[in-house]
Amino acid sequence: MATEGLQENETVSSLRDEAETLKGKLEEERAKLHDVELHQVAERTEALGQFVMKTRRTLKGHGNKVLCMDWCRDKRRIVSSSQDGKVIVWDAFTTNKILTSSGDGTCALWDVESGQLLQSFHGHGADVLCLDLAPSETGHTFVSGGCDKKAMIWDMRSGQCIQSFETHESDINSVRYFPSGDAFASGSDDATCRLYDLRADREVAVYSKDSIIFGASSVDFSLSGRLLFAGYNDYTINVWDVLKGTRVSILFGHENRVSTLRVSPDGTAFCSGSWDHTLRIWA
Amino acid sequence: MQDDKAGGVMIRTVKSFLSKIPSVITGADIVQWLMKSLNIEDQGEAIHLGSLIAAQGYLFPISDHVLTLKDDGTFYRFQAPYFWPSNCWEPENTDYAIYLCKRTMQNKARLELADYEAENLARLQRAFARKWEFIFMQAEAQVKIDRKKDKTERKILDSQERAFWDVHRPVPGCVNTTEMDIRKCRRMKNPNKVKKSVYGVSEDSQTHSPVHSLASTTKQPAKDDLKKQITLLNIQLDRHCLKMSKVAESLVSYAEQYLEYDPLLTPQDPPNPWISDDSTFWDMEARFWVAAEDLKKRPLVEVPGKVQETWQEFLAPGAPSAINLDSHSYEITNQNVKDPGRYTFEDAQEHIYKLMKSDSYARFLRSNAYQELLQAKKKPENEQGRRTSLEKFTRSVGKSLTAKRLTGLMQSS
């Protein structure tokens, strides 16, 4: 009926206004706590010395783009997937649950043995492209990033979104927790990587340069969290000083987009996979 | 995708050369401009970026099909906005056929087909055998249109057109920069968008020039979504947050604390296996295993001390000989250590044993050291060979005590 329709519209627009007002208030509140920049506090930290990193291994053998890879937790071996096949990576020693993200805008928690959907997470306004579990075994949260430019923190038990961050200007392709679990980094099509702290509930650093104009596809931290490795669509890997916000090194070698990147479990090296069909191990 | 294409607006300086090569710039100039405007310190970086901008199709070498940037006097030209990748071109093979066909109709040396182009043309002729007459006619029409243009303008347009096809039908072996991330393909295909023909060829249901509006991928928030958003915002407002200074302090301290254990920042002892090609770093597992075995034989009074020592050496955060345990096993061991006993490390030991058996021991069997051993001995009996190889393996780990115990273990399994 006509009147009902009118009420519907009013409700939606008044809700939208309410949301906007709250967003404004939230920004104000957060700004009050913004008393210093991370890189200023990091001034007291010794600068990193000359940083040299090379390809130590090149793994050839895939017939098409390498899309993603991971290290086996207990074996220092690498599992990778390519566009010419399907691969599912399971870690049989730690857990029989896996977390997936989807083009329908949701994340899902599955019990692998029973094939049951345990929990579903709704909240992203567009495709979810990436996710990462909080480091602690006793933790029960994960972070997801999507095409809606948002990064969201979820409680796996309740299925609720606990925190949300929206400062990127384009798709978020990769998210990874800082080793302490108190913060996480993201890589985006807007050519920047950013660091968000969960306790401050805000972005605390942006890693960008005028000369970096291609999207970041994949990010990971070194063992101490001091370095952030980021693979880009311009075929390079940039190494960032997480605390000081500066770029420490740029690594050339791949002949097409870097699509995936992971630091080994013992932190001795990291592996990058690319559309050039190869994987490289850097140390 | 639009962000990738931002390079199109970057370069502005264009020089007109005195002789008959219209509208060009040198590679060196481009590199210089990039370094200045984007604060690039390393020339290699500027060349790499410039090459990518060329590979994407925003500028091109006038005398080469391969789209790359050279830091010298090689001449480059800017691509016409009509041909920019940001227009989301997906040219069909019919267009490509028309293009190659018309090239063969014109008697100019600079328009001669390269080998790979001639091959492509032959393939297309076979594929489009039935409608080749149509394609031929279209090509003739294009040639007529081109002839009407000013000679200089034609030179420029011809080169731009060629560069366009170098992007969409690259030289074999070159990266095809039009390839898209399959996860994002769905968003690129706007159902309302009509596929545009480069030469305005209207086929089938194609009518007007399309509107290149990328489909809005973010759903319009419904009432429920808004309510959820508002709930979340209120939760966030109520949350007690820390000041930036506190948070920054915490992050800085964490990184500083673990700096010395970060193998990529601080040289470790034993050294990083990937750099030194020495896997002793990973042989820590054997030493841990031996220590855990040793613990089982200790008098009770010594047990708590030994447990602590072993924990500190191999497992505690920042341990000097940190072993690689999965988080589940680590948690169990962590708990066990609180109530120390002879079998505190049993679970971890089992895990490490499995790891050694399949990983480092297996690698040893494949190693040169073992192969040499087999050659030297030439003993066919498996058992003897294995015993010897076990000894050699465990010796390679270091201590003779370790070797004897490990040998004993392997033999008993």
mmCIF file with all atom_site columns, C-alpha atoms in Angstrom, chain B residues 137-294:
data_model
loop_
_atom_site.group_PDB
_atom_site.id
_atom_site.type_symbol
_atom_site.label_atom_id
_atom_site.label_alt_id
_atom_site.label_comp_id
_atom_site.label_asym_id
_atom_site.label_entity_id
_atom_site.label_seq_id
_atom_site.pdbx_PDB_ins_code
_atom_site.Cartn_x
_atom_site.Cartn_y
_atom_site.Cartn_z
_atom_site.occupancy
_atom_site.B_iso_or_equiv
_atom_site.pdbx_formal_charge
_atom_site.auth_seq_id
_atom_site.auth_comp_id
_atom_site.auth_asym_id
_atom_site.auth_atom_id
_atom_site.pdbx_PDB_model_num
ATOM 1   C CA . MET B 1 137 ? 35.154 -5.387  -47.156 1.00 0.00 ? 137 MET B CA 1
ATOM 2   C CA . GLN B 1 138 ? 35.501 -3.864  -43.718 1.00 0.00 ? 138 GLN B CA 1
ATOM 3   C CA . ALA B 1 139 ? 39.265 -3.717  -44.168 1.00 0.00 ? 139 ALA B CA 1
ATOM 4   C CA . GLU B 1 140 ? 38.855 -1.964  -47.527 1.00 0.00 ? 140 GLU B CA 1
ATOM 5   C CA . ALA B 1 141 ? 36.474 0.529   -45.925 1.00 0.00 ? 141 ALA B CA 1
ATOM 6   C CA . GLN B 1 142 ? 39.042 1.252   -43.226 1.00 0.00 ? 142 GLN B CA 1
ATOM 7   C CA . VAL B 1 143 ? 41.769 1.781   -45.802 1.00 0.00 ? 143 VAL B CA 1
ATOM 8   C CA . LYS B 1 144 ? 39.558 4.285   -47.605 1.00 0.00 ? 144 LYS B CA 1
ATOM 9   C CA . ILE B 1 145 ? 38.943 6.187   -44.372 1.00 0.00 ? 145 ILE B CA 1
ATOM 10  C CA . ASP B 1 146 ? 42.646 6.207   -43.573 1.00 0.00 ? 146 ASP B CA 1
ATOM 11  C CA . ARG B 1 147 ? 43.621 7.514   -46.989 1.00 0.00 ? 147 ARG B CA 1
ATOM 12  C CA . LYS B 1 148 ? 41.592 10.660  -46.401 1.00 0.00 ? 148 LYS B CA 1
ATOM 13  C CA . LYS B 1 149 ? 43.703 11.632  -43.439 1.00 0.00 ? 149 LYS B CA 1
ATOM 14  C CA . ASP B 1 150 ? 46.712 13.906  -43.397 1.00 0.00 ? 150 ASP B CA 1
ATOM 15  C CA . LYS B 1 151 ? 50.019 12.078  -43.927 1.00 0.00 ? 151 LYS B CA 1
ATOM 16  C CA . THR B 1 152 ? 51.547 13.022  -40.578 1.00 0.00 ? 152 THR B CA 1
ATOM 17  C CA . GLU B 1 153 ? 48.340 12.308  -38.729 1.00 0.00 ? 153 GLU B CA 1
ATOM 18  C CA . ARG B 1 154 ? 48.231 8.920   -40.402 1.00 0.00 ? 154 ARG B CA 1
ATOM 19  C CA . LYS B 1 155 ? 51.747 8.056   -39.262 1.00 0.00 ? 155 LYS B CA 1
ATOM 20  C CA . ILE B 1 156 ? 50.792 8.803   -35.703 1.00 0.00 ? 156 ILE B CA 1
ATOM 21  C CA . LEU B 1 157 ? 47.441 7.032   -35.834 1.00 0.00 ? 157 LEU B CA 1
ATOM 22  C CA . ASP B 1 158 ? 48.901 3.968   -37.531 1.00 0.00 ? 158 ASP B CA 1
ATOM 23  C CA . SER B 1 159 ? 51.516 3.618   -34.817 1.00 0.00 ? 159 SER B CA 1
ATOM 24  C CA . GLN B 1 160 ? 48.929 4.059   -32.083 1.00 0.00 ? 160 GLN B CA 1
ATOM 25  C CA . GLU B 1 161 ? 46.687 1.485   -33.647 1.00 0.00 ? 161 GLU B CA 1
ATOM 26  C CA . ARG B 1 162 ? 49.591 -0.933  -33.911 1.00 0.00 ? 162 ARG B CA 1
ATOM 27  C CA . ALA B 1 163 ? 50.483 -0.363  -30.265 1.00 0.00 ? 163 ALA B CA 1
ATOM 28  C CA . PHE B 1 164 ? 46.871 -1.077  -29.317 1.00 0.00 ? 164 PHE B CA 1
ATOM 29  C CA . TRP B 1 165 ? 47.075 -4.471  -30.959 1.00 0.00 ? 165 TRP B CA 1
ATOM 30  C CA . ASP B 1 166 ? 50.484 -5.086  -29.364 1.00 0.00 ? 166 ASP B CA 1
ATOM 31  C CA . VAL B 1 167 ? 48.673 -4.892  -26.034 1.00 0.00 ? 167 VAL B CA 1
ATOM 32  C CA . HIS B 1 168 ? 45.712 -7.049  -26.952 1.00 0.00 ? 168 HIS B CA 1
ATOM 33  C CA . ARG B 1 169 ? 47.489 -9.525  -29.183 1.00 0.00 ? 169 ARG B CA 1
ATOM 34  C CA . PRO B 1 170 ? 51.018 -9.402  -27.746 1.00 0.00 ? 170 PRO B CA 1
ATOM 35  C CA . VAL B 1 171 ? 54.156 -10.767 -29.359 1.00 0.00 ? 171 VAL B CA 1
ATOM 36  C CA . PRO B 1 172 ? 54.468 -14.445 -28.417 1.00 0.00 ? 172 PRO B CA 1
ATOM 37  C CA . GLY B 1 173 ? 56.465 -14.685 -25.203 1.00 0.00 ? 173 GLY B CA 1
ATOM 38  C CA . CYS B 1 174 ? 55.429 -11.287 -23.909 1.00 0.00 ? 174 CYS B CA 1
ATOM 39  C CA . VAL B 1 175 ? 53.200 -10.860 -20.898 1.00 0.00 ? 175 VAL B CA 1
ATOM 40  C CA . ASN B 1 176 ? 49.574 -10.230 -21.796 1.00 0.00 ? 176 ASN B CA 1
ATOM 41  C CA . THR B 1 177 ? 48.727 -7.345  -19.477 1.00 0.00 ? 177 THR B CA 1
ATOM 42  C CA . THR B 1 178 ? 45.029 -7.550  -20.291 1.00 0.00 ? 178 THR B CA 1
ATOM 43  C CA . GLU B 1 179 ? 44.691 -10.768 -18.322 1.00 0.00 ? 179 GLU B CA 1
ATOM 44  C CA . MET B 1 180 ? 42.382 -10.294 -15.398 1.00 0.00 ? 180 MET B CA 1
ATOM 45  C CA . ASP B 1 181 ? 42.257 -11.704 -11.912 1.00 0.00 ? 181 ASP B CA 1
ATOM 46  C CA . ILE B 1 182 ? 39.523 -14.351 -12.168 1.00 0.00 ? 182 ILE B CA 1
ATOM 47  C CA . ARG B 1 183 ? 38.155 -13.388 -8.785  1.00 0.00 ? 183 ARG B CA 1
ATOM 48  C CA . LYS B 1 184 ? 37.338 -9.948  -10.097 1.00 0.00 ? 184 LYS B CA 1
ATOM 49  C CA . CYS B 1 185 ? 36.231 -10.861 -13.617 1.00 0.00 ? 185 CYS B CA 1
ATOM 50  C CA . ARG B 1 186 ? 32.614 -11.015 -12.624 1.00 0.00 ? 186 ARG B CA 1
ATOM 51  C CA . ARG B 1 187 ? 32.570 -7.337  -11.770 1.00 0.00 ? 187 ARG B CA 1
ATOM 52  C CA . MET B 1 188 ? 34.154 -6.302  -15.066 1.00 0.00 ? 188 MET B CA 1
ATOM 53  C CA . LYS B 1 189 ? 31.434 -7.878  -17.142 1.00 0.00 ? 189 LYS B CA 1
ATOM 54  C CA . ASN B 1 190 ? 28.602 -5.433  -17.053 1.00 0.00 ? 190 ASN B CA 1
ATOM 55  C CA . PRO B 1 191 ? 25.586 -7.160  -18.617 1.00 0.00 ? 191 PRO B CA 1
ATOM 56  C CA . ASN B 1 192 ? 24.390 -3.811  -19.866 1.00 0.00 ? 192 ASN B CA 1
ATOM 57  C CA . LYS B 1 193 ? 27.624 -3.076  -21.629 1.00 0.00 ? 193 LYS B CA 1
ATOM 58  C CA . VAL B 1 194 ? 27.697 -3.755  -25.332 1.00 0.00 ? 194 VAL B CA 1
ATOM 59  C CA . LYS B 1 195 ? 31.009 -5.045  -26.652 1.00 0.00 ? 195 LYS B CA 1
ATOM 60  C CA . LYS B 1 196 ? 32.556 -2.268  -28.616 1.00 0.00 ? 196 LYS B CA 1
ATOM 61  C CA . SER B 1 197 ? 34.178 -2.856  -31.994 1.00 0.00 ? 197 SER B CA 1
ATOM 62  C CA . VAL B 1 198 ? 37.403 -0.975  -32.681 1.00 0.00 ? 198 VAL B CA 1
ATOM 63  C CA . TYR B 1 199 ? 36.312 -0.274  -36.224 1.00 0.00 ? 199 TYR B CA 1
ATOM 64  C CA . GLY B 1 200 ? 32.687 0.420   -35.486 1.00 0.00 ? 200 GLY B CA 1
ATOM 65  C CA . VAL B 1 201 ? 31.633 -2.847  -37.027 1.00 0.00 ? 201 VAL B CA 1
ATOM 66  C CA . SER B 1 202 ? 28.097 -3.568  -36.014 1.00 0.00 ? 202 SER B CA 1
ATOM 67  C CA . GLU B 1 203 ? 27.407 -7.261  -35.875 1.00 0.00 ? 203 GLU B CA 1
ATOM 68  C CA . ASP B 1 204 ? 24.444 -9.196  -34.568 1.00 0.00 ? 204 ASP B CA 1
ATOM 69  C CA . SER B 1 205 ? 22.789 -7.236  -31.822 1.00 0.00 ? 205 SER B CA 1
ATOM 70  C CA . GLN B 1 206 ? 25.493 -4.654  -31.416 1.00 0.00 ? 206 GLN B CA 1
ATOM 71  C CA . THR B 1 207 ? 24.138 -1.193  -31.990 1.00 0.00 ? 207 THR B CA 1
ATOM 72  C CA . HIS B 1 208 ? 25.495 1.925   -30.329 1.00 0.00 ? 208 HIS B CA 1
ATOM 73  C CA . SER B 1 209 ? 28.741 2.645   -28.588 1.00 0.00 ? 209 SER B CA 1
ATOM 74  C CA . PRO B 1 210 ? 28.539 1.251   -25.110 1.00 0.00 ? 210 PRO B CA 1
ATOM 75  C CA . VAL B 1 211 ? 28.527 3.062   -21.843 1.00 0.00 ? 211 VAL B CA 1
ATOM 76  C CA . HIS B 1 212 ? 31.562 1.832   -19.988 1.00 0.00 ? 212 HIS B CA 1
ATOM 77  C CA . SER B 1 213 ? 30.107 1.987   -16.551 1.00 0.00 ? 213 SER B CA 1
ATOM 78  C CA . LEU B 1 214 ? 31.561 -0.607  -14.271 1.00 0.00 ? 214 LEU B CA 1
ATOM 79  C CA . ALA B 1 215 ? 28.790 -2.358  -12.426 1.00 0.00 ? 215 ALA B CA 1
ATOM 80  C CA . SER B 1 216 ? 28.428 -1.064  -8.927  1.00 0.00 ? 216 SER B CA 1
ATOM 81  C CA . THR B 1 217 ? 29.577 -3.977  -6.846  1.00 0.00 ? 217 THR B CA 1
ATOM 82  C CA . THR B 1 218 ? 28.541 -2.764  -3.453  1.00 0.00 ? 218 THR B CA 1
ATOM 83  C CA . LYS B 1 219 ? 24.952 -3.638  -2.690  1.00 0.00 ? 219 LYS B CA 1
ATOM 84  C CA . GLN B 1 220 ? 22.673 -0.861  -1.572  1.00 0.00 ? 220 GLN B CA 1
ATOM 85  C CA . PRO B 1 221 ? 22.326 -1.447  2.134   1.00 0.00 ? 221 PRO B CA 1
ATOM 86  C CA . ALA B 1 222 ? 18.946 -2.798  3.076   1.00 0.00 ? 222 ALA B CA 1
ATOM 87  C CA . LYS B 1 223 ? 17.174 -1.915  6.283   1.00 0.00 ? 223 LYS B CA 1
ATOM 88  C CA . ASP B 1 224 ? 18.553 -4.972  8.091   1.00 0.00 ? 224 ASP B CA 1
ATOM 89  C CA . ASP B 1 225 ? 22.086 -4.230  7.015   1.00 0.00 ? 225 ASP B CA 1
ATOM 90  C CA . LEU B 1 226 ? 21.725 -0.665  8.223   1.00 0.00 ? 226 LEU B CA 1
ATOM 91  C CA . LYS B 1 227 ? 20.405 -1.817  11.563  1.00 0.00 ? 227 LYS B CA 1
ATOM 92  C CA . LYS B 1 228 ? 23.365 -4.163  11.903  1.00 0.00 ? 228 LYS B CA 1
ATOM 93  C CA . GLN B 1 229 ? 25.701 -1.359  10.987  1.00 0.00 ? 229 GLN B CA 1
ATOM 94  C CA . ILE B 1 230 ? 24.157 0.909   13.614  1.00 0.00 ? 230 ILE B CA 1
ATOM 95  C CA . THR B 1 231 ? 24.465 -1.799  16.261  1.00 0.00 ? 231 THR B CA 1
ATOM 96  C CA . LEU B 1 232 ? 28.109 -2.280  15.395  1.00 0.00 ? 232 LEU B CA 1
ATOM 97  C CA . LEU B 1 233 ? 28.775 1.456   15.423  1.00 0.00 ? 233 LEU B CA 1
ATOM 98  C CA . ASN B 1 234 ? 27.229 1.746   18.864  1.00 0.00 ? 234 ASN B CA 1
ATOM 99  C CA . ILE B 1 235 ? 29.346 -1.130  20.121  1.00 0.00 ? 235 ILE B CA 1
ATOM 100 C CA . GLN B 1 236 ? 32.415 0.595   18.749  1.00 0.00 ? 236 GLN B CA 1
ATOM 101 C CA . LEU B 1 237 ? 31.456 3.882   20.372  1.00 0.00 ? 237 LEU B CA 1
ATOM 102 C CA . ASP B 1 238 ? 31.052 2.205   23.737  1.00 0.00 ? 238 ASP B CA 1
ATOM 103 C CA . ARG B 1 239 ? 34.307 0.319   23.425  1.00 0.00 ? 239 ARG B CA 1
ATOM 104 C CA . HIS B 1 240 ? 37.136 1.566   25.588  1.00 0.00 ? 240 HIS B CA 1
ATOM 105 C CA . CYS B 1 241 ? 40.044 2.190   23.269  1.00 0.00 ? 241 CYS B CA 1
ATOM 106 C CA . LEU B 1 242 ? 43.671 2.832   23.926  1.00 0.00 ? 242 LEU B CA 1
ATOM 107 C CA . LYS B 1 243 ? 45.503 5.985   23.026  1.00 0.00 ? 243 LYS B CA 1
ATOM 108 C CA . MET B 1 244 ? 47.750 5.920   19.994  1.00 0.00 ? 244 MET B CA 1
ATOM 109 C CA . SER B 1 245 ? 50.815 6.492   22.159  1.00 0.00 ? 245 SER B CA 1
ATOM 110 C CA . LYS B 1 246 ? 50.097 3.376   24.215  1.00 0.00 ? 246 LYS B CA 1
ATOM 111 C CA . VAL B 1 247 ? 49.369 1.271   21.179  1.00 0.00 ? 247 VAL B CA 1
ATOM 112 C CA . ALA B 1 248 ? 52.417 2.492   19.292  1.00 0.00 ? 248 ALA B CA 1
ATOM 113 C CA . GLU B 1 249 ? 54.553 1.818   22.360  1.00 0.00 ? 249 GLU B CA 1
ATOM 114 C CA . SER B 1 250 ? 53.255 -1.742  22.507  1.00 0.00 ? 250 SER B CA 1
ATOM 115 C CA . LEU B 1 251 ? 53.912 -2.454  18.830  1.00 0.00 ? 251 LEU B CA 1
ATOM 116 C CA . VAL B 1 252 ? 57.394 -0.952  18.987  1.00 0.00 ? 252 VAL B CA 1
ATOM 117 C CA . SER B 1 253 ? 58.270 -2.936  22.118  1.00 0.00 ? 253 SER B CA 1
ATOM 118 C CA . TYR B 1 254 ? 57.058 -6.210  20.651  1.00 0.00 ? 254 TYR B CA 1
ATOM 119 C CA . ALA B 1 255 ? 59.109 -5.807  17.507  1.00 0.00 ? 255 ALA B CA 1
ATOM 120 C CA . GLU B 1 256 ? 62.164 -4.711  19.490  1.00 0.00 ? 256 GLU B CA 1
ATOM 121 C CA . GLN B 1 257 ? 61.817 -7.680  21.821  1.00 0.00 ? 257 GLN B CA 1
ATOM 122 C CA . TYR B 1 258 ? 61.723 -10.234 19.027  1.00 0.00 ? 258 TYR B CA 1
ATOM 123 C CA . LEU B 1 259 ? 64.213 -8.531  16.742  1.00 0.00 ? 259 LEU B CA 1
ATOM 124 C CA . GLU B 1 260 ? 67.073 -10.800 17.740  1.00 0.00 ? 260 GLU B CA 1
ATOM 125 C CA . TYR B 1 261 ? 65.027 -13.922 17.008  1.00 0.00 ? 261 TYR B CA 1
ATOM 126 C CA . ASP B 1 262 ? 63.925 -12.732 13.598  1.00 0.00 ? 262 ASP B CA 1
ATOM 127 C CA . PRO B 1 263 ? 66.083 -14.727 11.168  1.00 0.00 ? 263 PRO B CA 1
ATOM 128 C CA . LEU B 1 264 ? 65.549 -12.219 8.378   1.00 0.00 ? 264 LEU B CA 1
ATOM 129 C CA . LEU B 1 265 ? 66.881 -9.345  10.477  1.00 0.00 ? 265 LEU B CA 1
ATOM 130 C CA . THR B 1 266 ? 69.400 -10.887 12.841  1.00 0.00 ? 266 THR B CA 1
ATOM 131 C CA . PRO B 1 267 ? 71.853 -13.561 11.743  1.00 0.00 ? 267 PRO B CA 1
ATOM 132 C CA . GLN B 1 268 ? 71.052 -16.673 13.773  1.00 0.00 ? 268 GLN B CA 1
ATOM 133 C CA . ASP B 1 269 ? 73.218 -19.402 15.108  1.00 0.00 ? 269 ASP B CA 1
ATOM 134 C CA . PRO B 1 270 ? 73.215 -21.899 13.450  1.00 0.00 ? 270 PRO B CA 1
ATOM 135 C CA . PRO B 1 271 ? 72.864 -19.739 10.316  1.00 0.00 ? 271 PRO B CA 1
ATOM 136 C CA . ASN B 1 272 ? 69.774 -19.388 8.141   1.00 0.00 ? 272 ASN B CA 1
ATOM 137 C CA . PRO B 1 273 ? 69.610 -22.615 6.117   1.00 0.00 ? 273 PRO B CA 1
ATOM 138 C CA . TRP B 1 274 ? 68.298 -20.865 3.002   1.00 0.00 ? 274 TRP B CA 1
ATOM 139 C CA . ILE B 1 275 ? 71.354 -18.623 2.876   1.00 0.00 ? 275 ILE B CA 1
ATOM 140 C CA . SER B 1 276 ? 74.074 -20.930 4.117   1.00 0.00 ? 276 SER B CA 1
ATOM 141 C CA . ASP B 1 277 ? 72.697 -24.127 2.559   1.00 0.00 ? 277 ASP B CA 1
ATOM 142 C CA . ASP B 1 278 ? 73.383 -25.706 5.911   1.00 0.00 ? 278 ASP B CA 1
ATOM 143 C CA . SER B 1 279 ? 70.407 -27.354 7.535   1.00 0.00 ? 279 SER B CA 1
ATOM 144 C CA . THR B 1 280 ? 71.820 -27.491 11.055  1.00 0.00 ? 280 THR B CA 1
ATOM 145 C CA . PHE B 1 281 ? 69.277 -24.846 12.060  1.00 0.00 ? 281 PHE B CA 1
ATOM 146 C CA . TRP B 1 282 ? 66.622 -27.432 11.455  1.00 0.00 ? 282 TRP B CA 1
ATOM 147 C CA . ASP B 1 283 ? 68.601 -30.202 13.125  1.00 0.00 ? 283 ASP B CA 1
ATOM 148 C CA . MET B 1 284 ? 67.700 -28.621 16.398  1.00 0.00 ? 284 MET B CA 1
ATOM 149 C CA . GLU B 1 285 ? 64.900 -31.149 16.371  1.00 0.00 ? 285 GLU B CA 1
ATOM 150 C CA . ALA B 1 286 ? 67.343 -34.033 16.817  1.00 0.00 ? 286 ALA B CA 1
ATOM 151 C CA . ARG B 1 287 ? 68.964 -32.313 19.791  1.00 0.00 ? 287 ARG B CA 1
ATOM 152 C CA . PHE B 1 288 ? 65.580 -31.657 21.363  1.00 0.00 ? 288 PHE B CA 1
ATOM 153 C CA . TRP B 1 289 ? 64.597 -35.267 20.891  1.00 0.00 ? 289 TRP B CA 1
ATOM 154 C CA . VAL B 1 290 ? 67.761 -36.408 22.592  1.00 0.00 ? 290 VAL B CA 1
ATOM 155 C CA . ALA B 1 291 ? 67.239 -33.988 25.452  1.00 0.00 ? 291 ALA B CA 1
ATOM 156 C CA . ALA B 1 292 ? 63.709 -35.271 25.951  1.00 0.00 ? 292 ALA B CA 1
ATOM 157 C CA . GLU B 1 293 ? 64.964 -38.866 25.981  1.00 0.00 ? 293 GLU B CA 1
ATOM 158 C CA . ASP B 1 294 ? 67.638 -37.918 28.411  1.00 0.00 ? 294 ASP B CA 1
#
